[in-house]
Amino acid sequence: MWQSSPPGSIYDYIRVASFSIGPDGLIEQWSRRAAGLFGVAAHQAVGKDPVEAFMPGELRRDGHRRIGEVLDGKEWTGLVPFRMPGEDGLHGLAEIYVMPSETATGERAAVCIVVDVRALRGIETDLAASQAIFGQSPFGFVLFGTDFTVLRANDRFATVFGGRADDHRGRTVYDYLAGAEADRLAATLSRVLATGESVTDLQLVGTTPGDTERRHWSMNLYRVHSGTGRPIGVAGLATDVTRRHIAAREAASARRNLALLNEASARIGNSLDLETTARELLDVAVPGFCDLASVDLYQALVTGEEAPPGSWSSLRQEAVGGSAELRRVAFASAVSDAMPDTAPGLAGDAPHAGAAAGPPALGAVHRYPFNSPCAVALRTGHVEDVPGDDRGFVQSTFAVPMVAHDTVVGLVQFSRTKGSEPFGERDRALATELAARAAVCIDNARLYRREHERALILQRSLLPPGDPEAVGLDIACRYLPGNTATEVGGDWFDVIELPGHRTALVVGDVMGRGLRAAVAMGELRTAVRTLALLDLEPAEVLSALDEVARGLGTPGGSTSSDGTGGAQWPSRAAHKSREADLSEVYLATCIYAVYDPVTRRCTFANAGHLPPVVVEPGEPALLLDVPPGMPLGVGGEPFEEVAVELKEGALLALYTDGLVESRDHPLDEGLEALRGALVEPARPLEDVCDRVLSTLDTRHGEDDIALLMARIQGLPVEAVGDWRLPPEPRSVGRARELARGQLLAWDLDDLVDTTELLVSELVTNALRYGEGEIRLRLLRDRTLVCEVWDAGLVQPRRRRARDTDEGGRGLQLVGLLSAAWGSRRTPRGKTVWFELPLPDGRPAAERTVEELLSMF
């Protein structure tokens, strides 16, 4: 059957051309292939001597001889170099087959067949390379035809799937793979053949003949074309990646476990609470590690007993009747939405003999039987495998004791249900690590709870109980610890009642935080209260407190004349370390204010603290200009006082820097924000405090916050009796008359006799031992206060009179008949005072014989 040779046939590859030579030795016919081979058109070649036109000069003589022999009827084959017309250099090598021929007139001619030698050698090289790659490749090589049957496979492919390479001709993908994998490969072959888009790293899973182990292959597919571009099939290169797949799976498992441990480190133990820590463990484990999990803690640990719950003494109790009492504190499930008390139990949740059937409910107290895997795990401290129940849905369970610092604190159970991959040795190690990390956090939570309770007791003992009360002041206060873990810190406030219905307001801040700062704060607060009760001026209180702080900041709690301390330490390094620690803790700032409700005057002294804020009715908030002074513990600088007369209804705010300063907000911005928050001072004081804390960015956790607010409510004029008396004997009687008249005006008839007697004693002493004008003042509020002022500097001293003494019993009488009495220095002398409780309608208690005889 005749057919035309399509483009891209073998003749195109080997570049075959032809031309003819006439009887005269000149080119007579020139084919198109010859024109393509030599690069010369027919009109340029016909009629020319081929030797002269294409052969180099040194070969022309031999060429003419060969042409002559051919025209004489002799065939010739040989290699002939040729050149392009007009070119000096050689351009190619042709293999020419010259065959003698005859013309119609019987003359001798020749037909020449020419082949490009370079093309032949290229084809030979390509075939050799193709055979080497296909036959010697260490990878499985297969060629599918357009009908997706195997056209050719190499020996490596045959060694995997059996037989010889030729035996695989005509097979399909369904002879190698089964089910969905074969369908997927067939669909991929069809797509590659249709679109020409290659596919790389196609993952296939199957088995080889005679082997049941699952193998993994990676296959690259690409379409193969003929020289004309016509698709003739799909070539595939297959690589066995089973080992790589196993290694990748193990690496992925290791990465997953590391990620799980990393997550556990980040999420477990953030709360320092036993139950919350147990729930955090299960949040990490379910469903990332297992399908079901539960945590049981020793009941003794949950209730806060001091004895380690997992000590050997507790383990000996287990030997008697099973495990010690445990409480189920957490349960998690990834396979059921039911509550823990209704969900299927873990494999290890076998109830104790005599207990109700079923797993323990959340919060239930229970025991494990002595021979159960859970009890064994608790006794030995090792992980135990709990066999699954054939009738249940739990496949495997680990009972993992929670051990921290050689102490067993509880048990965690991890379970996987049927359908999940069973636990392996790697999982056992991971379960142990998860339980150990949670156990350390739970033990830390136990220790924290113990220390936290002690710290809270300390903190509550150092702050004023309840809502402080003071004469002429409405007071509200807030304390927010910066350390939310311990709820203790170095900030403090105090409200101290002073004689004469005056009140001392104190706010301080010890540098540092935590328990040590709280201890230092307690010592300073105690010192402040002691100094305040001496009724010293505010600047004197801070000066004395500065000495106390410096004494606290040196080893041994004392200071020498040169300030180096008066105790010797075992080593110089230890001395420096101890001194550095204490100097940081015992540096403090403090503001001390004394308010007099009679004059509504408040006297301030400041030791490096922030200025107080005053809001008067109808006016914006104002920062009082109180000289800051140096912090307590620095020493060397005196403290100044500032007295301010406050209006009725004014608001006074004392605070620590945690309220107005943070990392993100400088102090100036915080002070301005505080002033802006005090825009409605007439509201209830508790509401004002809440507004300040909610408006300002307090950044809880950065620093402690103490806020003390007071609204000024001076004593009314009718509650004060104030008189000045000349230093003469008749002033004693005048003082009794004035006191009697004022008490009768206040309807305090029951106190008249006692007050007259005590006023007479104090005025008499002022005349006898004092100097200058005498001042008598009566104050009525929650109690009755009587004050006698004089210019003398000698303080009264109570002493026991002898039997023969006619005097000396006045202060004993004052001490016996009054609720409290004392004296204090004033800028111009001294004040002696006593205090009587207001009558409550009940008859006054009669003095005992012993009390009366104590005056003699």
PDB file of N, CA and C in Angstrom, residues 5-18 33-34 36-38 79 82 93-97 113-127 227:
ATOM      1  N   SER A   5       5.530   9.508   3.274  1.00  0.00           N
ATOM      2  CA  SER A   5       6.314   9.481   4.519  1.00  0.00           C
ATOM      3  C   SER A   5       6.029  10.749   5.308  1.00  0.00           C
ATOM      4  N   PRO A   6       5.485  10.606   6.490  1.00  0.00           N
ATOM      5  CA  PRO A   6       5.131  11.813   7.255  1.00  0.00           C
ATOM      6  C   PRO A   6       6.386  12.527   7.738  1.00  0.00           C
ATOM      7  N   PRO A   7       6.262  13.786   8.048  1.00  0.00           N
ATOM      8  CA  PRO A   7       7.399  14.498   8.639  1.00  0.00           C
ATOM      9  C   PRO A   7       7.803  13.843   9.945  1.00  0.00           C
ATOM     10  N   GLY A   8       9.093  13.819  10.178  1.00  0.00           N
ATOM     11  CA  GLY A   8       9.585  13.195  11.397  1.00  0.00           C
ATOM     12  C   GLY A   8       9.909  11.728  11.209  1.00  0.00           C
ATOM     13  N   SER A   9       9.930  11.213   9.983  1.00  0.00           N
ATOM     14  CA  SER A   9      10.270   9.810   9.763  1.00  0.00           C
ATOM     15  C   SER A   9      11.764   9.613   9.953  1.00  0.00           C
ATOM     16  N   ILE A  10      12.207   8.378   9.842  1.00  0.00           N
ATOM     17  CA  ILE A  10      13.610   8.050  10.055  1.00  0.00           C
ATOM     18  C   ILE A  10      14.508   8.753   9.062  1.00  0.00           C
ATOM     19  N   TYR A  11      13.962   9.041   7.860  1.00  0.00           N
ATOM     20  CA  TYR A  11      14.772   9.716   6.844  1.00  0.00           C
ATOM     21  C   TYR A  11      15.079  11.158   7.253  1.00  0.00           C
ATOM     22  N   ASP A  12      14.154  11.747   7.997  1.00  0.00           N
ATOM     23  CA  ASP A  12      14.443  13.087   8.488  1.00  0.00           C
ATOM     24  C   ASP A  12      15.576  13.075   9.515  1.00  0.00           C
ATOM     25  N   TYR A  13      15.597  12.029  10.355  1.00  0.00           N
ATOM     26  CA  TYR A  13      16.628  11.967  11.382  1.00  0.00           C
ATOM     27  C   TYR A  13      18.014  11.703  10.797  1.00  0.00           C
ATOM     28  N   ILE A  14      18.115  10.768   9.820  1.00  0.00           N
ATOM     29  CA  ILE A  14      19.438  10.418   9.269  1.00  0.00           C
ATOM     30  C   ILE A  14      19.835  11.335   8.122  1.00  0.00           C
ATOM     31  N   ARG A  15      18.935  12.243   7.695  1.00  0.00           N
ATOM     32  CA  ARG A  15      19.230  13.275   6.696  1.00  0.00           C
ATOM     33  C   ARG A  15      19.809  12.651   5.417  1.00  0.00           C
ATOM     34  N   VAL A  16      19.002  11.899   4.703  1.00  0.00           N
ATOM     35  CA  VAL A  16      19.368  11.268   3.420  1.00  0.00           C
ATOM     36  C   VAL A  16      19.020  12.224   2.273  1.00  0.00           C
ATOM     37  N   ALA A  17      19.960  12.422   1.346  1.00  0.00           N
ATOM     38  CA  ALA A  17      19.736  13.297   0.181  1.00  0.00           C
ATOM     39  C   ALA A  17      20.252  12.595  -1.087  1.00  0.00           C
ATOM     40  N   SER A  18      19.850  13.118  -2.258  1.00  0.00           N
ATOM     41  CA  SER A  18      20.291  12.514  -3.533  1.00  0.00           C
ATOM     42  C   SER A  18      20.480  13.607  -4.586  1.00  0.00           C
ATOM     43  N   ARG A  33      16.273  17.606  -0.547  1.00  0.00           N
ATOM     44  CA  ARG A  33      17.022  17.197   0.667  1.00  0.00           C
ATOM     45  C   ARG A  33      18.492  17.568   0.535  1.00  0.00           C
ATOM     46  N   ALA A  34      19.015  17.470  -0.735  1.00  0.00           N
ATOM     47  CA  ALA A  34      20.396  17.891  -0.967  1.00  0.00           C
ATOM     48  C   ALA A  34      20.546  19.388  -0.723  1.00  0.00           C
ATOM     49  N   GLY A  36      18.795  21.070   1.374  1.00  0.00           N
ATOM     50  CA  GLY A  36      18.771  21.267   2.815  1.00  0.00           C
ATOM     51  C   GLY A  36      20.054  20.828   3.488  1.00  0.00           C
ATOM     52  N   LEU A  37      20.671  19.748   2.969  1.00  0.00           N
ATOM     53  CA  LEU A  37      21.887  19.237   3.583  1.00  0.00           C
ATOM     54  C   LEU A  37      23.069  20.153   3.336  1.00  0.00           C
ATOM     55  N   PHE A  38      23.238  20.567   2.043  1.00  0.00           N
ATOM     56  CA  PHE A  38      24.411  21.363   1.687  1.00  0.00           C
ATOM     57  C   PHE A  38      24.162  22.867   1.767  1.00  0.00           C
ATOM     58  N   LEU A  79      33.707   8.361   2.476  1.00  0.00           N
ATOM     59  CA  LEU A  79      33.461   9.552   3.269  1.00  0.00           C
ATOM     60  C   LEU A  79      34.111  10.746   2.591  1.00  0.00           C
ATOM     61  N   PHE A  82      32.863  18.100   2.895  1.00  0.00           N
ATOM     62  CA  PHE A  82      32.304  19.080   1.963  1.00  0.00           C
ATOM     63  C   PHE A  82      32.279  20.446   2.625  1.00  0.00           C
ATOM     64  N   LEU A  93      30.849  16.268   6.951  1.00  0.00           N
ATOM     65  CA  LEU A  93      31.389  15.021   6.430  1.00  0.00           C
ATOM     66  C   LEU A  93      30.222  14.183   5.961  1.00  0.00           C
ATOM     67  N   ALA A  94      30.279  13.831   4.687  1.00  0.00           N
ATOM     68  CA  ALA A  94      29.169  13.092   4.078  1.00  0.00           C
ATOM     69  C   ALA A  94      29.624  11.705   3.677  1.00  0.00           C
ATOM     70  N   GLU A  95      28.763  10.747   3.899  1.00  0.00           N
ATOM     71  CA  GLU A  95      28.979   9.394   3.383  1.00  0.00           C
ATOM     72  C   GLU A  95      28.180   9.291   2.071  1.00  0.00           C
ATOM     73  N   ILE A  96      28.922   9.095   0.935  1.00  0.00           N
ATOM     74  CA  ILE A  96      28.310   9.131  -0.402  1.00  0.00           C
ATOM     75  C   ILE A  96      28.384   7.721  -1.036  1.00  0.00           C
ATOM     76  N   TYR A  97      27.242   7.320  -1.558  1.00  0.00           N
ATOM     77  CA  TYR A  97      27.152   6.053  -2.317  1.00  0.00           C
ATOM     78  C   TYR A  97      26.847   6.432  -3.763  1.00  0.00           C
ATOM     79  N   ILE A 113      23.760   8.949  -3.611  1.00  0.00           N
ATOM     80  CA  ILE A 113      22.998   8.965  -2.348  1.00  0.00           C
ATOM     81  C   ILE A 113      23.945   9.484  -1.270  1.00  0.00           C
ATOM     82  N   VAL A 114      23.485  10.553  -0.546  1.00  0.00           N
ATOM     83  CA  VAL A 114      24.344  11.227   0.433  1.00  0.00           C
ATOM     84  C   VAL A 114      23.688  11.148   1.828  1.00  0.00           C
ATOM     85  N   VAL A 115      24.474  10.794   2.838  1.00  0.00           N
ATOM     86  CA  VAL A 115      24.013  10.755   4.238  1.00  0.00           C
ATOM     87  C   VAL A 115      24.963  11.603   5.078  1.00  0.00           C
ATOM     88  N   ASP A 116      24.346  12.455   5.961  1.00  0.00           N
ATOM     89  CA  ASP A 116      25.158  13.292   6.864  1.00  0.00           C
ATOM     90  C   ASP A 116      25.700  12.393   7.974  1.00  0.00           C
ATOM     91  N   VAL A 117      27.020  12.222   8.014  1.00  0.00           N
ATOM     92  CA  VAL A 117      27.650  11.331   9.000  1.00  0.00           C
ATOM     93  C   VAL A 117      27.388  11.815  10.434  1.00  0.00           C
ATOM     94  N   ARG A 118      27.379  13.120  10.659  1.00  0.00           N
ATOM     95  CA  ARG A 118      27.148  13.628  12.017  1.00  0.00           C
ATOM     96  C   ARG A 118      25.767  13.235  12.548  1.00  0.00           C
ATOM     97  N   ALA A 119      24.761  13.251  11.655  1.00  0.00           N
ATOM     98  CA  ALA A 119      23.416  12.846  12.087  1.00  0.00           C
ATOM     99  C   ALA A 119      23.383  11.384  12.468  1.00  0.00           C
ATOM    100  N   LEU A 120      24.096  10.532  11.678  1.00  0.00           N
ATOM    101  CA  LEU A 120      24.133   9.092  12.004  1.00  0.00           C
ATOM    102  C   LEU A 120      24.784   8.867  13.369  1.00  0.00           C
ATOM    103  N   ARG A 121      25.892   9.559  13.612  1.00  0.00           N
ATOM    104  CA  ARG A 121      26.577   9.373  14.897  1.00  0.00           C
ATOM    105  C   ARG A 121      25.728   9.887  16.058  1.00  0.00           C
ATOM    106  N   GLY A 122      24.981  10.971  15.842  1.00  0.00           N
ATOM    107  CA  GLY A 122      24.094  11.478  16.883  1.00  0.00           C
ATOM    108  C   GLY A 122      23.014  10.480  17.243  1.00  0.00           C
ATOM    109  N   ILE A 123      22.450   9.815  16.200  1.00  0.00           N
ATOM    110  CA  ILE A 123      21.420   8.806  16.462  1.00  0.00           C
ATOM    111  C   ILE A 123      22.003   7.627  17.215  1.00  0.00           C
ATOM    112  N   GLU A 124      23.211   7.219  16.848  1.00  0.00           N
ATOM    113  CA  GLU A 124      23.849   6.111  17.550  1.00  0.00           C
ATOM    114  C   GLU A 124      24.092   6.463  19.025  1.00  0.00           C
ATOM    115  N   THR A 125      24.553   7.693  19.239  1.00  0.00           N
ATOM    116  CA  THR A 125      24.811   8.130  20.616  1.00  0.00           C
ATOM    117  C   THR A 125      23.523   8.176  21.432  1.00  0.00           C
ATOM    118  N   ASP A 126      22.445   8.717  20.801  1.00  0.00           N
ATOM    119  CA  ASP A 126      21.165   8.800  21.515  1.00  0.00           C
ATOM    120  C   ASP A 126      20.627   7.423  21.860  1.00  0.00           C
ATOM    121  N   LEU A 127      20.730   6.515  20.959  1.00  0.00           N
ATOM    122  CA  LEU A 127      20.244   5.159  21.229  1.00  0.00           C
ATOM    123  C   LEU A 127      21.037   4.507  22.359  1.00  0.00           C
ATOM    124  N   GLY A 227       8.920  12.448  17.009  1.00  0.00           N
ATOM    125  CA  GLY A 227       9.607  13.599  16.454  1.00  0.00           C
ATOM    126  C   GLY A 227       8.665  14.644  15.920  1.00  0.00           C
TER     127      GLY A 227
END
